[in-house]
Amino acid sequence: MHTTESQKPAWSVHICLVSDQPLANLLPLLDEDLRPETVYLIISPSMLKQGRIMAAFIRNLGCTVVESYLPEYSMEVLQNQIEEILTSNKDNKVALN
């Protein structure tokens, strides 16, 4: 089943923390009825390779990908980046996982 204009996904933006376990981030994107317009990938220094692979895969699905790089992995920095993304998407429905 394909999404019609009146039946858009529950969210238009998906925020993903790139990790060694990509399935939780990728599975919702495989279903055209759930696929958002834009995917933000938050990428830590140790996940650069995985981030590039995920970004290419997601772009091939037709989503816009915004890569957001953490200079270091800390909860405070991560929280700040997520808050910035949420602020810039205040008019959109956002999913985070």
Coordinates of C-alpha atoms in Angstrom, one line a residue:
M1 CA 0.0 0.0 0.0
H2 CA 1.3 3.4 -0.9
T3 CA 0.7 6.6 1.1
T4 CA -1.7 9.0 -0.4
E5 CA -1.6 12.8 0.1
S6 CA -4.4 12.5 2.7
Q7 CA -2.7 9.6 4.4
K8 CA 0.8 10.9 5.3
P9 CA 3.0 9.1 7.8
A10 CA 2.5 9.9 11.4
W11 CA 5.8 11.9 11.4
S12 CA 7.7 13.9 8.7
V13 CA 11.0 13.9 10.5
H14 CA 12.9 11.0 12.0
I15 CA 15.9 11.5 14.3
C16 CA 18.2 8.6 14.5
L17 CA 21.3 8.0 16.7
V18 CA 23.7 6.0 14.6
S19 CA 25.0 2.9 16.3
D20 CA 26.3 -0.6 15.5
Q21 CA 22.6 -1.8 15.6
P22 CA 21.0 0.0 12.7
L23 CA 17.8 -2.0 12.3
A24 CA 15.8 0.0 14.9
N25 CA 16.5 3.1 12.8
L26 CA 16.0 1.5 9.4
L27 CA 13.0 -0.7 9.7
P28 CA 10.4 2.1 9.9
L29 CA 12.0 3.6 6.8
L30 CA 11.5 0.4 4.7
D31 CA 7.7 0.8 4.9
E32 CA 6.6 3.5 2.4
D33 CA 3.6 4.3 4.6
L34 CA 5.9 5.1 7.6
R35 CA 8.8 6.7 5.7
P36 CA 9.4 10.3 6.7
E37 CA 10.5 13.1 4.3
T38 CA 13.6 13.9 6.3
V39 CA 15.9 11.8 8.5
Y40 CA 18.5 13.4 10.8
L41 CA 21.4 11.1 11.6
I42 CA 23.3 12.0 14.8
I43 CA 26.8 10.5 14.3
S44 CA 29.4 10.2 17.0
P45 CA 33.1 10.1 16.1
S46 CA 33.2 6.3 16.5
M47 CA 30.2 5.8 14.1
L48 CA 31.4 7.8 11.1
K49 CA 31.6 4.8 8.8
Q50 CA 28.2 3.5 9.9
G51 CA 26.8 7.0 9.4
R52 CA 28.0 7.2 5.8
I53 CA 26.6 3.8 5.0
M54 CA 23.2 4.6 6.6
A55 CA 23.0 8.0 4.9
A56 CA 23.6 6.5 1.5
F57 CA 21.0 3.8 2.1
I58 CA 18.4 6.2 3.4
R59 CA 19.0 8.6 0.5
N60 CA 18.4 5.7 -1.9
L61 CA 14.9 5.3 -0.3
G62 CA 14.1 8.9 -1.3
C63 CA 14.5 10.6 2.0
T64 CA 16.4 13.8 2.6
V65 CA 19.2 13.1 5.0
V66 CA 20.8 15.6 7.4
E67 CA 23.9 14.4 9.0
S68 CA 24.7 15.9 12.4
Y69 CA 28.1 15.2 13.9
L70 CA 28.8 15.0 17.6
P71 CA 32.2 16.4 18.4
E72 CA 32.3 14.0 21.3
Y73 CA 29.9 11.5 22.8
S74 CA 28.3 13.0 25.9
M75 CA 24.7 13.1 27.0
E76 CA 24.8 16.9 27.3
V77 CA 26.0 17.4 23.7
L78 CA 23.6 14.8 22.4
Q79 CA 20.7 16.5 24.2
N80 CA 21.7 19.9 22.8
Q81 CA 21.8 18.6 19.3
I82 CA 18.4 16.9 19.6
E83 CA 16.9 20.1 21.1
E84 CA 18.3 22.1 18.1
I85 CA 16.7 19.7 15.7
L86 CA 13.4 19.8 17.5
T87 CA 13.5 23.6 17.5
S88 CA 14.2 23.8 13.8
N89 CA 11.3 21.4 13.2
K90 CA 8.7 22.8 15.5
D91 CA 6.0 22.8 12.8
N92 CA 6.7 19.1 12.0
K93 CA 5.8 15.8 13.6
V94 CA 9.1 14.2 14.8
A95 CA 10.0 10.7 15.7
L96 CA 13.1 9.9 17.7
N97 CA 14.8 6.5 18.2

